[in-house]
Coordinates of C-alpha atoms in Angstrom, one line a residue:
M34 CA 39.5 27.5 -4.3
S35 CA 39.4 25.9 -7.7
Q36 CA 40.4 22.5 -6.1
S37 CA 37.5 22.9 -3.6
N38 CA 35.0 23.7 -6.4
T39 CA 36.3 20.7 -8.4
S40 CA 35.7 18.4 -5.4
V41 CA 32.2 19.7 -4.8
S42 CA 31.4 19.3 -8.5
H43 CA 32.8 15.7 -8.5
K44 CA 30.6 14.9 -5.4
S45 CA 27.6 16.4 -7.0
G46 CA 28.1 14.5 -10.2
S47 CA 28.7 11.3 -8.3
W48 CA 25.4 11.8 -6.4
W49 CA 23.5 12.6 -9.6
H50 CA 24.9 9.5 -11.3
R51 CA 24.1 7.2 -8.3
T52 CA 20.6 8.6 -7.9
F53 CA 19.4 9.0 -11.5
V54 CA 21.8 8.0 -14.2
D55 CA 22.5 4.6 -12.6
L56 CA 18.8 3.9 -12.3
A57 CA 18.3 4.7 -16.0
L58 CA 21.1 2.4 -17.0
Q59 CA 19.5 -0.5 -15.1
L60 CA 16.2 -0.2 -16.9
R61 CA 15.1 -3.2 -18.9
W62 CA 12.2 -3.8 -21.3
S63 CA 11.4 -6.9 -19.2
Y64 CA 10.5 -4.7 -16.3
L65 CA 7.6 -3.1 -18.1
P66 CA 4.8 -5.8 -17.8
P67 CA 4.9 -6.1 -13.9
L68 CA 5.3 -2.3 -13.7
M69 CA 2.0 -1.9 -15.7
I70 CA 0.2 -4.1 -13.2
Y71 CA 1.7 -2.0 -10.3
F72 CA 0.7 1.2 -12.2
A73 CA -2.9 -0.1 -12.4
A74 CA -2.9 -0.6 -8.6
G75 CA -1.8 3.1 -8.3
V76 CA -4.6 4.2 -10.6
S77 CA -7.0 2.8 -8.1
G78 CA -6.4 6.0 -6.2
L79 CA -8.7 7.7 -8.7
T80 CA -11.6 6.8 -6.5
S81 CA -10.0 7.5 -3.1
V82 CA -11.2 11.2 -2.8
V83 CA -14.7 10.3 -4.1
G84 CA -14.9 7.4 -1.7
A85 CA -13.9 9.4 1.3
F86 CA -16.5 12.2 0.5
F87 CA -19.3 9.7 -0.3
V88 CA -18.7 7.8 3.0
K89 CA -18.4 11.0 5.0
E90 CA -21.4 12.8 3.5
Y91 CA -23.9 10.0 2.7
L92 CA -23.3 6.8 4.8
D93 CA -24.2 6.6 8.5
L94 CA -21.1 4.7 9.5
S95 CA -19.1 5.4 12.7
A96 CA -15.4 6.1 12.7
A97 CA -14.8 2.9 14.7
F98 CA -16.9 0.8 12.2
I99 CA -15.0 2.2 9.2
A100 CA -11.7 1.4 11.0
G101 CA -13.0 -2.1 11.5
L102 CA -13.9 -2.3 7.8
S103 CA -10.3 -1.5 7.0
F104 CA -9.4 -4.7 8.9
W105 CA -11.7 -6.8 6.7
A106 CA -10.5 -5.0 3.6
G107 CA -7.0 -6.0 4.5
L108 CA -7.8 -9.7 4.7
P109 CA -7.7 -10.4 0.9
W110 CA -4.1 -9.5 1.0
L111 CA -3.6 -12.5 3.3
L112 CA -4.8 -14.6 0.5
K113 CA -1.4 -14.1 -1.0
M114 CA -0.2 -17.1 1.1
P115 CA -2.0 -19.8 -0.9
L116 CA -2.1 -17.7 -4.1
G117 CA 1.7 -17.2 -4.1
H118 CA 2.2 -21.0 -4.1
V119 CA -0.5 -21.5 -6.8
V120 CA 1.4 -19.0 -8.9
D121 CA 4.6 -21.0 -8.5
L122 CA 2.8 -24.2 -9.4
F123 CA 0.9 -22.9 -12.4
W124 CA 3.2 -20.1 -13.6
R125 CA 2.1 -20.7 -17.3
W126 CA -1.5 -19.7 -16.4
K127 CA -0.8 -16.5 -14.5
A128 CA -2.8 -14.5 -17.1
L129 CA -5.9 -16.1 -15.9
L130 CA -5.2 -14.9 -12.3
I131 CA -4.7 -11.4 -13.6
L132 CA -8.0 -11.7 -15.5
L133 CA -9.8 -12.9 -12.3
G134 CA -8.5 -9.9 -10.4
A135 CA -9.7 -7.6 -13.2
V136 CA -13.2 -9.1 -12.9
L137 CA -13.3 -8.5 -9.1
I138 CA -12.1 -4.9 -9.5
T139 CA -14.7 -4.2 -12.2
G140 CA -17.4 -5.6 -9.9
S141 CA -16.4 -3.3 -7.1
L142 CA -16.3 -0.2 -9.3
T143 CA -19.7 -1.1 -10.8
I144 CA -21.3 -1.4 -7.4
M145 CA -19.9 2.0 -6.3
Y146 CA -21.2 3.6 -9.5
G147 CA -24.6 2.2 -8.7
L148 CA -24.4 3.6 -5.1
V149 CA -23.7 7.2 -6.2
S150 CA -25.9 7.2 -9.3
M151 CA -29.0 5.1 -8.4
P152 CA -29.0 4.7 -4.5
G153 CA -32.8 4.2 -4.5
Q154 CA -32.7 1.1 -6.8
M155 CA -29.6 -0.3 -5.0
R156 CA -31.4 0.1 -1.6
T157 CA -34.2 -2.2 -2.8
V158 CA -31.8 -5.1 -2.9
F159 CA -29.5 -4.4 0.1
P160 CA -28.9 -1.4 2.4
L161 CA -26.5 1.0 1.0
E162 CA -24.0 0.3 3.8
T163 CA -24.1 -3.4 2.8
W164 CA -23.4 -2.7 -0.8
Y165 CA -20.5 -0.5 0.3
V166 CA -19.0 -3.3 2.4
I167 CA -19.2 -5.7 -0.6
A168 CA -17.5 -3.2 -2.9
L169 CA -14.9 -2.6 -0.3
L170 CA -14.0 -6.3 -0.1
L171 CA -14.1 -7.0 -3.8
A172 CA -11.6 -4.4 -4.9
P173 CA -8.7 -5.4 -2.6
S174 CA -9.4 -9.1 -3.5
G175 CA -8.7 -8.3 -7.1
Y176 CA -5.7 -6.1 -6.4
A177 CA -4.2 -8.8 -4.1
I178 CA -4.5 -11.5 -6.8
Q179 CA -2.8 -9.3 -9.4
D180 CA -0.1 -8.2 -6.9
V181 CA 0.9 -11.8 -6.3
V182 CA 1.6 -12.4 -10.0
A183 CA 3.3 -9.0 -10.4
D184 CA 5.6 -9.8 -7.4
A185 CA 6.8 -13.0 -9.0
M186 CA 7.2 -11.3 -12.4
T187 CA 9.6 -8.8 -10.9
V188 CA 11.9 -11.7 -9.9
E189 CA 12.1 -13.1 -13.4
A190 CA 12.3 -9.6 -14.9
V191 CA 15.7 -9.0 -13.3
P192 CA 18.6 -10.5 -15.4
R193 CA 20.9 -13.0 -13.6
L194 CA 23.7 -13.0 -16.2
D195 CA 25.8 -10.1 -17.5
E196 CA 26.6 -9.5 -21.2
S197 CA 29.3 -12.1 -21.2
G198 CA 27.0 -14.8 -19.7
Q199 CA 28.5 -14.7 -16.2
P200 CA 26.4 -14.4 -13.1
F201 CA 26.3 -11.0 -11.5
D202 CA 28.2 -10.5 -8.2
E203 CA 26.3 -10.1 -5.0
E204 CA 26.6 -6.3 -4.9
T205 CA 25.3 -5.9 -8.5
S206 CA 22.5 -8.4 -7.9
R207 CA 21.4 -6.5 -4.8
A208 CA 21.4 -3.2 -6.7
L209 CA 19.4 -4.7 -9.6
H210 CA 16.7 -6.2 -7.3
T211 CA 16.6 -3.0 -5.2
T212 CA 16.1 -1.1 -8.5
M213 CA 13.3 -3.4 -9.6
Q214 CA 11.4 -3.1 -6.3
T215 CA 12.0 0.6 -6.3
L216 CA 10.5 0.9 -9.8
G217 CA 7.5 -1.1 -8.6
R218 CA 6.9 1.5 -5.9
I219 CA 7.5 4.2 -8.5
A220 CA 4.9 2.7 -10.8
I221 CA 2.3 2.6 -8.0
I222 CA 3.0 6.1 -7.0
S223 CA 3.0 7.3 -10.6
G224 CA -0.5 5.9 -10.9
F225 CA -1.5 7.8 -7.8
A226 CA 0.0 11.0 -9.2
A227 CA -1.7 10.6 -12.6
V228 CA -5.1 10.2 -11.1
A229 CA -4.6 12.9 -8.5
A230 CA -4.0 15.3 -11.4
V231 CA -7.2 14.0 -13.1
N232 CA -9.1 14.5 -9.8
I233 CA -7.9 18.1 -9.7
L234 CA -9.4 18.7 -13.1
I235 CA -12.6 16.9 -12.3
F236 CA -13.2 18.8 -9.1
S237 CA -12.0 22.2 -10.3
D238 CA -15.5 23.7 -10.2
T239 CA -17.5 22.0 -7.5
G240 CA -18.1 24.9 -5.2
G241 CA -21.8 25.3 -4.5
M242 CA -22.7 22.3 -6.7
A243 CA -26.0 20.7 -5.9
R244 CA -26.1 17.3 -4.2
T245 CA -27.5 15.5 -7.3
M246 CA -24.9 17.0 -9.6
R247 CA -22.1 16.2 -7.2
L248 CA -23.3 12.5 -7.0
S249 CA -23.4 12.4 -10.8
L250 CA -19.8 13.7 -10.9
Y251 CA -18.8 10.9 -8.5
G252 CA -20.5 8.4 -10.8
R253 CA -18.4 9.7 -13.7
V254 CA -15.2 9.1 -11.7
Y255 CA -16.1 5.5 -11.1
L256 CA -16.8 5.0 -14.8
I257 CA -13.4 6.4 -15.7
A258 CA -11.8 4.1 -13.1
L259 CA -12.8 1.1 -15.3
I260 CA -9.5 1.8 -17.1
I261 CA -7.8 0.1 -14.1
P262 CA -8.5 -3.5 -15.1
V263 CA -7.7 -2.8 -18.7
I264 CA -4.2 -1.6 -17.8
S265 CA -3.4 -4.7 -15.7
V266 CA -4.7 -7.1 -18.3
S267 CA -2.6 -5.3 -20.9
G268 CA 0.5 -5.8 -18.8
V269 CA 0.2 -9.6 -18.7
L270 CA -0.6 -9.7 -22.4
L271 CA 2.5 -7.7 -23.1
H272 CA 4.5 -10.2 -21.0
A273 CA 3.1 -13.1 -23.0
I274 CA 4.1 -11.3 -26.3
M275 CA 7.7 -10.7 -25.0
Q276 CA 8.0 -14.3 -23.9
R277 CA 6.8 -15.6 -27.3
R278 CA 9.3 -13.3 -29.2
M279 CA 12.1 -14.6 -26.9
S280 CA 11.2 -18.2 -27.8
R281 CA 11.2 -17.4 -31.5
A282 CA 14.6 -15.8 -31.1
G283 CA 16.0 -19.0 -29.6
Q284 CA 16.1 -17.7 -26.0
P285 CA 14.4 -19.7 -23.3
P286 CA 11.4 -17.9 -21.8
A287 CA 12.0 -16.4 -18.4
A288 CA 10.4 -18.7 -15.7
P289 CA 11.1 -19.7 -12.1
E290 CA 14.1 -21.9 -11.9
G291 CA 13.5 -25.6 -11.1
A292 CA 10.3 -27.5 -10.7
T293 CA 8.0 -26.4 -7.8
E294 CA 6.7 -29.2 -5.8
V295 CA 3.3 -29.0 -4.1
N296 CA 3.6 -27.9 -0.5
W297 CA 0.4 -29.2 1.0
Q298 CA 1.0 -27.5 4.3
I299 CA 1.0 -24.1 2.7
L300 CA -2.0 -24.8 0.4
I301 CA -4.1 -26.5 3.1
G302 CA -3.1 -24.1 5.8
G303 CA -3.9 -21.1 3.5
L304 CA -7.3 -22.6 2.5
I305 CA -8.2 -23.3 6.1
F306 CA -7.4 -19.7 7.0
V307 CA -9.5 -18.4 4.1
G308 CA -12.5 -20.5 5.0
L309 CA -12.3 -19.6 8.7
S310 CA -12.0 -15.9 7.8
L311 CA -15.1 -16.1 5.5
W312 CA -17.1 -17.9 8.2
L313 CA -16.2 -15.5 11.0
G314 CA -16.6 -12.5 8.7
T315 CA -20.2 -13.4 8.0
A316 CA -21.1 -14.6 11.5
Q317 CA -22.6 -12.3 14.1
F318 CA -19.7 -12.7 16.5
D319 CA -18.5 -9.8 18.7
Y320 CA -14.8 -10.7 18.5
A321 CA -14.7 -12.0 15.0
Q322 CA -11.9 -9.6 13.9
E323 CA -9.8 -10.4 16.9
L324 CA -10.2 -14.2 16.4
V325 CA -9.5 -13.9 12.7
F326 CA -6.4 -11.9 13.5
A327 CA -5.1 -14.3 16.1
T328 CA -5.8 -17.3 13.8
S329 CA -4.3 -15.6 10.8
F330 CA -1.2 -14.7 12.7
T331 CA -0.8 -18.2 14.0
V332 CA -1.2 -19.7 10.5
I333 CA 1.3 -17.2 9.0
L334 CA 3.9 -17.9 11.7
Y335 CA 3.5 -21.6 11.0
L336 CA 4.0 -21.1 7.3
I337 CA 7.0 -18.9 7.9
S338 CA 8.5 -21.6 10.1
R339 CA 8.1 -24.0 7.2
L340 CA 9.8 -21.6 4.7
L341 CA 12.6 -20.8 7.0
K342 CA 13.8 -24.4 6.7
E343 CA 14.6 -23.6 3.1
L344 CA 17.2 -21.0 4.3
D345 CA 20.5 -21.5 6.1
P346 CA 20.3 -20.5 9.9
L347 CA 22.0 -17.2 9.4
H348 CA 19.7 -16.0 6.7
A349 CA 16.7 -17.3 8.6
R350 CA 17.6 -15.3 11.7
V351 CA 18.1 -12.2 9.6
L352 CA 14.8 -12.6 7.9
I353 CA 13.0 -12.9 11.3
G354 CA 14.7 -9.8 12.5
T355 CA 14.0 -7.7 9.5
A356 CA 10.4 -8.9 9.1
T357 CA 9.7 -8.1 12.8
I358 CA 11.0 -4.6 12.5
V359 CA 9.0 -3.9 9.4
F360 CA 5.9 -5.5 11.0
V361 CA 6.0 -3.3 14.1
F362 CA 6.7 -0.1 12.1
R363 CA 3.6 -0.8 9.9
A364 CA 1.4 -1.9 12.9
V365 CA 1.1 1.4 14.8
P366 CA -2.5 2.7 14.8
L367 CA -3.6 5.7 12.8
P368 CA -6.1 8.5 13.7
G369 CA -8.8 7.0 11.5
P370 CA -11.3 8.7 9.2
G371 CA -12.1 11.3 11.9
L372 CA -9.1 13.4 10.9
T373 CA -10.3 13.7 7.3
W374 CA -13.8 14.5 8.5
F375 CA -12.4 17.3 10.6
E376 CA -10.5 18.7 7.7
I377 CA -13.6 18.7 5.5
D378 CA -16.1 20.1 8.1
E379 CA -13.9 22.4 10.2
L380 CA -11.0 23.4 7.9
G381 CA -13.1 23.5 4.7
F382 CA -10.9 21.1 2.6
D383 CA -12.9 20.2 -0.5
E384 CA -12.5 17.5 -3.1
R385 CA -10.1 19.6 -5.2
F386 CA -7.8 20.5 -2.4
L387 CA -7.6 16.9 -1.1
S388 CA -6.7 15.9 -4.7
I389 CA -4.0 18.6 -4.7
L390 CA -2.6 17.1 -1.5
S391 CA -2.7 13.6 -3.1
L392 CA -0.8 14.9 -6.1
I393 CA 1.8 16.5 -4.0
T394 CA 2.2 13.3 -1.9
S395 CA 2.6 11.2 -5.1
M396 CA 5.1 13.5 -6.9
L397 CA 7.3 14.0 -3.9
A398 CA 7.1 10.3 -3.0
L399 CA 8.5 9.7 -6.5
V400 CA 11.3 12.1 -5.9
G401 CA 12.0 10.6 -2.5
L402 CA 12.3 7.1 -3.9
F403 CA 14.8 8.3 -6.5
V404 CA 16.8 10.2 -4.0
L405 CA 16.6 7.6 -1.2
R406 CA 17.3 4.6 -3.5
P407 CA 21.1 4.7 -2.8
L408 CA 20.3 4.8 0.9
M409 CA 18.0 1.8 0.7
A410 CA 20.7 -0.2 -1.2
S411 CA 23.4 0.6 1.3
R412 CA 21.8 1.0 4.7
S413 CA 20.1 -1.6 6.9
I414 CA 16.4 -1.9 7.4
A415 CA 16.8 -1.1 11.1
H416 CA 18.6 2.1 10.2
I417 CA 15.9 3.1 7.7
V418 CA 13.1 2.3 10.1
V419 CA 14.6 4.4 12.9
L420 CA 14.9 7.4 10.5
L421 CA 11.3 6.9 9.3
T422 CA 10.0 6.6 12.8
I423 CA 11.5 9.8 14.0
A424 CA 10.3 11.6 10.9
A425 CA 6.8 10.2 11.4
G426 CA 6.7 11.4 15.0
L427 CA 7.7 14.9 13.9
L428 CA 5.2 14.9 11.1
S429 CA 2.3 14.1 13.4
L430 CA 2.7 17.6 15.0
P431 CA 1.2 19.7 12.1
N432 CA -2.1 17.8 12.3
L433 CA -2.2 18.3 16.0
A434 CA -1.4 22.0 15.5
L435 CA -4.3 22.3 13.0
Y436 CA -6.7 20.8 15.4
Y437 CA -5.8 23.2 18.2
G438 CA -6.1 26.2 15.9
V439 CA -2.4 27.2 15.4
H440 CA -3.3 28.0 11.8
E441 CA -5.5 30.9 13.0
W442 CA -2.5 32.4 14.9
T443 CA -0.1 32.0 12.0
A444 CA -2.6 33.3 9.5
A445 CA -3.2 36.4 11.6
R446 CA 0.5 37.2 11.7
T447 CA 1.4 36.4 8.1
G448 CA -1.4 38.2 6.3
G449 CA -3.3 35.0 5.8
I450 CA -0.5 33.2 4.0
V451 CA 0.4 30.5 6.6
D452 CA -3.2 29.3 6.9
A453 CA -4.6 25.7 7.4
R454 CA -4.1 24.8 3.7
F455 CA -0.5 26.1 3.7
I456 CA 0.4 24.0 6.8
A457 CA -1.4 20.9 5.3
I458 CA 0.6 21.3 2.0
L459 CA 3.9 21.8 3.9
D460 CA 3.3 18.8 6.1
T461 CA 2.3 16.7 3.1
A462 CA 5.4 17.8 1.1
I463 CA 7.8 16.7 3.9
E464 CA 6.0 13.5 4.7
S465 CA 5.4 12.2 1.2
P466 CA 8.7 10.4 0.4
L467 CA 8.8 8.5 3.7
G468 CA 5.9 6.1 3.8
Q469 CA 7.0 4.2 0.6
V470 CA 10.5 3.4 1.7
A471 CA 10.3 0.7 4.5
M472 CA 9.2 -2.2 2.3
V473 CA 11.7 -1.9 -0.6
P474 CA 14.8 -3.3 1.2
M475 CA 12.9 -6.3 2.5
L476 CA 11.4 -7.1 -0.9
A477 CA 14.8 -6.8 -2.5
W478 CA 16.2 -9.2 0.2
I479 CA 13.6 -11.8 -0.5
A480 CA 14.2 -11.5 -4.3
R481 CA 17.9 -12.1 -3.8
N482 CA 17.9 -14.8 -1.1
A483 CA 14.7 -16.9 -1.4
P484 CA 15.0 -20.3 -3.2
P485 CA 14.5 -19.7 -6.9
Q486 CA 11.7 -22.2 -7.2
L487 CA 9.8 -20.6 -4.3
K488 CA 10.1 -16.9 -5.1
A489 CA 6.4 -16.2 -5.4
T490 CA 5.7 -18.3 -2.2
F491 CA 8.3 -16.4 -0.2
F492 CA 7.0 -13.1 -1.5
A493 CA 3.4 -14.0 -0.7
V494 CA 4.0 -15.4 2.8
M495 CA 6.3 -12.6 3.9
A496 CA 4.0 -10.0 2.3
S497 CA 1.1 -11.6 4.2
F498 CA 3.0 -11.3 7.4
T499 CA 3.8 -7.6 6.9
N500 CA 0.2 -7.0 5.7
M501 CA -0.9 -8.5 9.0
A502 CA 0.7 -5.4 10.5
L503 CA -1.8 -3.3 8.6
S504 CA -4.6 -5.5 10.1
A505 CA -3.1 -4.9 13.5
S506 CA -3.0 -1.2 12.8
S507 CA -6.7 -1.3 11.7
L508 CA -7.6 -3.0 15.0
G509 CA -5.6 -0.5 17.0
T510 CA -7.3 2.3 15.1
K511 CA -10.7 0.8 15.8
Y512 CA -10.0 0.5 19.5
L513 CA -8.8 4.1 19.8
N514 CA -11.9 5.3 17.9
E515 CA -14.1 3.4 20.3
V516 CA -12.4 5.1 23.3
F517 CA -12.3 8.6 21.7
L518 CA -15.6 9.0 19.9
I519 CA -15.7 11.2 16.8
T520 CA -18.8 11.8 14.7
R521 CA -19.5 13.9 11.6
A522 CA -22.4 15.4 9.8
A523 CA -24.0 13.1 7.1
V524 CA -27.2 13.1 5.0
D525 CA -29.1 10.4 3.1
P526 CA -27.9 10.5 -0.5
E527 CA -31.5 10.1 -1.9
T528 CA -33.5 12.4 0.4
G529 CA -30.9 14.8 1.8
V530 CA -32.2 14.2 5.3
A531 CA -29.5 14.5 8.1
V532 CA -28.6 11.2 9.6
S533 CA -25.8 12.3 12.0
T534 CA -24.2 15.4 13.6
A535 CA -20.5 16.4 14.0
D536 CA -18.5 16.1 17.3
Y537 CA -14.7 16.4 17.1
S538 CA -14.1 17.3 20.8
Q539 CA -12.0 14.1 21.4
L540 CA -9.9 14.3 18.2
G541 CA -7.1 16.2 19.9
I542 CA -6.3 13.6 22.5
L543 CA -6.6 10.9 19.9
L544 CA -3.9 12.6 17.7
I545 CA -1.6 12.9 20.8
V546 CA -1.9 9.2 21.7
V547 CA -1.3 8.1 18.0
G548 CA 1.7 10.3 17.8
L549 CA 3.3 8.8 20.9
L550 CA 2.6 5.3 19.8
T551 CA 4.1 6.0 16.3
V552 CA 7.5 6.9 17.8
L553 CA 7.9 4.8 21.0
V554 CA 6.8 1.4 19.7
P555 CA 9.0 1.0 16.6
L556 CA 12.1 2.5 18.3
A557 CA 11.7 0.0 21.2
T558 CA 11.4 -2.9 18.8
V559 CA 14.5 -1.9 16.8
L560 CA 16.5 -1.7 20.0
F561 CA 15.3 -5.1 21.1
I562 CA 16.0 -6.8 17.8
Q563 CA 19.4 -5.3 17.3
A564 CA 20.4 -6.5 20.8
S565 CA 19.3 -10.0 20.1
R566 CA 20.6 -12.9 18.0
F567 CA 18.1 -11.8 15.3
Q568 CA 20.2 -8.6 14.7
T569 CA 20.1 -7.5 11.1
S570 CA 22.5 -5.6 8.9
E571 CA 20.3 -6.1 5.8

């Protein structure tokens, strides 16, 4: 009995050490600057609840149109292709890129403040919907620019030599890069958690609040959010200070190894893509999104084919397989805004409760990243995606149950304990750690295996490829919302006059279709890839 207890204690201690102690031992001060930029991206979640309620209550936009907007909002992340190469070429001037991103983010927040605090004056220049679209495009443009720099900074933040001056072995290097990428996700989620807690305080007493006071409260949130660009700029300034101190101490500043030569194919291809996207985005063309997607996908595949020549054949095939699996996993369509509208209108979820759900999601995602980090460092991406896909399918069931009124049955039999909010919290608690996991192993693989002088370029192009998956998801979401029409009640923010009515009759079948696609498509892709020459054990 004593021997058994000793064995259990040893295993428990070993798990604790792998999960938490080992992570703490791998921390470096050099990690802090990129983590501050990632944290700023997480703090952007401060306006998510406000934005969802403002669009739902005051803008006459259909669910399909909003899903389409998500497609355009995702395009700035594809700018990471040329931007990543620019970062490699002009690494010394990366602070200016961070500053440019901060300016764009500030512009977006300022526009949204104007929309909620002075809609009448804003309407004299452009319709409110037009202002919203502009703000929706400015913010991700700023975050994408800053993310490019932060990605490259994570590579130089990881030490290459041990205390004796010898290069780390492959296993140690893999663990360090996985830790760095995990910390990046942790920083983002920590930002989400912090602002979710702030939102709970801000919306603690909004019941029965008049429309004008509620809009004033929304405006205050957007003003508070101006801290976001301050944090990211502070991160790159701290990086510059660290580099200067290293120089004074006689240590060479961290920088990409080797000289980066201009790759005109990447620059010109990326710029052509950007120009075409801007032209189609402003043209009155029925299939502009589809044409942009097809063109973008073609350009990105071409750029990837150029980069693959920098790798040996085995690593090139592995990268193709892993990237394809992650792409399909992220490309499955979502229910769209109609589900949130249903929760607000029919289930009575208010700003405070949605903020509570956001806090639970963030906190448990943090725990999940800590707990699952050893799994990510030791298991293949294919293995992880299969687990995440099965979990995502199971976790689509509670939303379906809420739509069909299961909460009414459970509440009646549990004295009101297991009601709609209880089920929503339970579902959120289980789902939270899963969505942040899939990208970490691939990012760590790129950090370890990409040519040193092309780290930012590899990060940017492969991130653009996987972000194309989100664009594909947005298109799929738009198509499903065009087939299954969902509307909600909305009023004019200035006059309070109703501009639309609610109809959620087709939401149920939409949720069923999305749940089936979520499970079947990724699993079929993993089976296909693992049976091909692109099989991956990474």
